[in-house]
Short mmCIF file of C-alpha atoms in Angstrom, two decimals:
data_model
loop_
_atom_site.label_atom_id
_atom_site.label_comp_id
_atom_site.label_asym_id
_atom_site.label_seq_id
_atom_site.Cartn_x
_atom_site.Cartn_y
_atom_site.Cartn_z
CA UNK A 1 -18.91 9.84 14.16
CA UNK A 2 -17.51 6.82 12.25
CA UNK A 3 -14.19 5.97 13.10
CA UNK A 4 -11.66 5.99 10.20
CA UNK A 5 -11.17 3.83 7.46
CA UNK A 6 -7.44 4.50 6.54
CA UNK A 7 -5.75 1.48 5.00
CA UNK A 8 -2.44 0.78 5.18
CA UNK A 9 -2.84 0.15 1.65
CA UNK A 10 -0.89 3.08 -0.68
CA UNK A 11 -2.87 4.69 -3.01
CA UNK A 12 -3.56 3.40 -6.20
CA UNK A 13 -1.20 4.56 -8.43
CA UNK A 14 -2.00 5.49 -12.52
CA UNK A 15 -0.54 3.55 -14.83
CA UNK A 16 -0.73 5.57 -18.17
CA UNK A 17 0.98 8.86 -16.77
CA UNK A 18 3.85 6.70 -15.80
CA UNK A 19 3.68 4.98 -18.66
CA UNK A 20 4.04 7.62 -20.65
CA UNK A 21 6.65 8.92 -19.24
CA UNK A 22 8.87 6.47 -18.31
CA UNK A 23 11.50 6.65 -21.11
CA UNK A 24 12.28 9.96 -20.73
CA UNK A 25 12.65 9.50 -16.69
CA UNK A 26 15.23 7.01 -17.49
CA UNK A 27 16.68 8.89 -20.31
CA UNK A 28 17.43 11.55 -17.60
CA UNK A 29 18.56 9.52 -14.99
CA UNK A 30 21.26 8.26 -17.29
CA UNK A 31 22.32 11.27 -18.50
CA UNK A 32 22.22 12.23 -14.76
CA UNK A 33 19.94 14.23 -14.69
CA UNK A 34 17.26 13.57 -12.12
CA UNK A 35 16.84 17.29 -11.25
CA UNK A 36 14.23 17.24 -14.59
CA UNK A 37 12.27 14.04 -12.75
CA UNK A 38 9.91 15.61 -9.87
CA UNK A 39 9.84 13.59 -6.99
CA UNK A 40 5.94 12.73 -7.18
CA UNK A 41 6.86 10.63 -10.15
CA UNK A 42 9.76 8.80 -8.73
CA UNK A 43 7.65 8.24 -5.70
CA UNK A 44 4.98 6.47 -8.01
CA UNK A 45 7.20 4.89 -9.75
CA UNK A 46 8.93 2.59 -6.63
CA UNK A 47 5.29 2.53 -5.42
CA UNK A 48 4.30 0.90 -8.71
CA UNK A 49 7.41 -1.61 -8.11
CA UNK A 50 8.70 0.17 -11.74
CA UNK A 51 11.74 1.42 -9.77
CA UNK A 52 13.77 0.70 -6.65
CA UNK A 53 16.46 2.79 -4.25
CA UNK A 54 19.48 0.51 -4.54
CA UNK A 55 22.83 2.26 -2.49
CA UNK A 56 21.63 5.53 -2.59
CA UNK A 57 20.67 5.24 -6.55
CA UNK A 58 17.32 4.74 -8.37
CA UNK A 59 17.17 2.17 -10.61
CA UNK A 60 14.33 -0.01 -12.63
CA UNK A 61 13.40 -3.19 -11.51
CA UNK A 62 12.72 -6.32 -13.43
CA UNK A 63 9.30 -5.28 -14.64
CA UNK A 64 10.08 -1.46 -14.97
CA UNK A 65 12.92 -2.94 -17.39
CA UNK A 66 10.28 -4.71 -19.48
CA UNK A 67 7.89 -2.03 -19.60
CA UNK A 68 10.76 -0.16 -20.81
CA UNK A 69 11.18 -2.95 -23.39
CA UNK A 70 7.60 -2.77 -24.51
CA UNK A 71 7.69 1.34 -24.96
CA UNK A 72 10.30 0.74 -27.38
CA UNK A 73 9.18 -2.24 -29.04
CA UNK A 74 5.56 -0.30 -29.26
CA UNK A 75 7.88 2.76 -30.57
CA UNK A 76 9.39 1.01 -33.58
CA UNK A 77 6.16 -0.33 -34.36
CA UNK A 78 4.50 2.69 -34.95
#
């Protein structure tokens, strides 16, 4: 038997999904409404580094801030 390969590495996490819905996600969490985000996705999102635990409340980070920026930019646009 081989022994195991596990990395310590997390998973590679996909980029569109969370892409695409990452305004809504933050849409709900300022309305205060995280009860509509499932876990899985928050959990790829701080994995990504698009979102951080800060005092017990999720929040983006610098770069989840200017993907945000790009959505909308990308949203007027079209």
């Amino acid at each position: 038997m081989k022994p195991s390969t596990r990395s310590s590495q997390p998973a590679p996490v996909r980029i569109d999904p969370l892409r695409n819905a990452l305004l809504a996600t933050v849409d709900a969490l300022h309305r205060r409404r995280a009860d509509l985000v499932s876990e899985s996705l928050i959990e790829a999102y701080v994995a990504a580094f698009w979102m951080e635990w800060a005092g017990g409340t999720l929040k983006l980070t610098e770069t989840g801030q200017n993907i945000c920026k790009q959505l909308r930019a990308a949203a007027r646009v079209a």
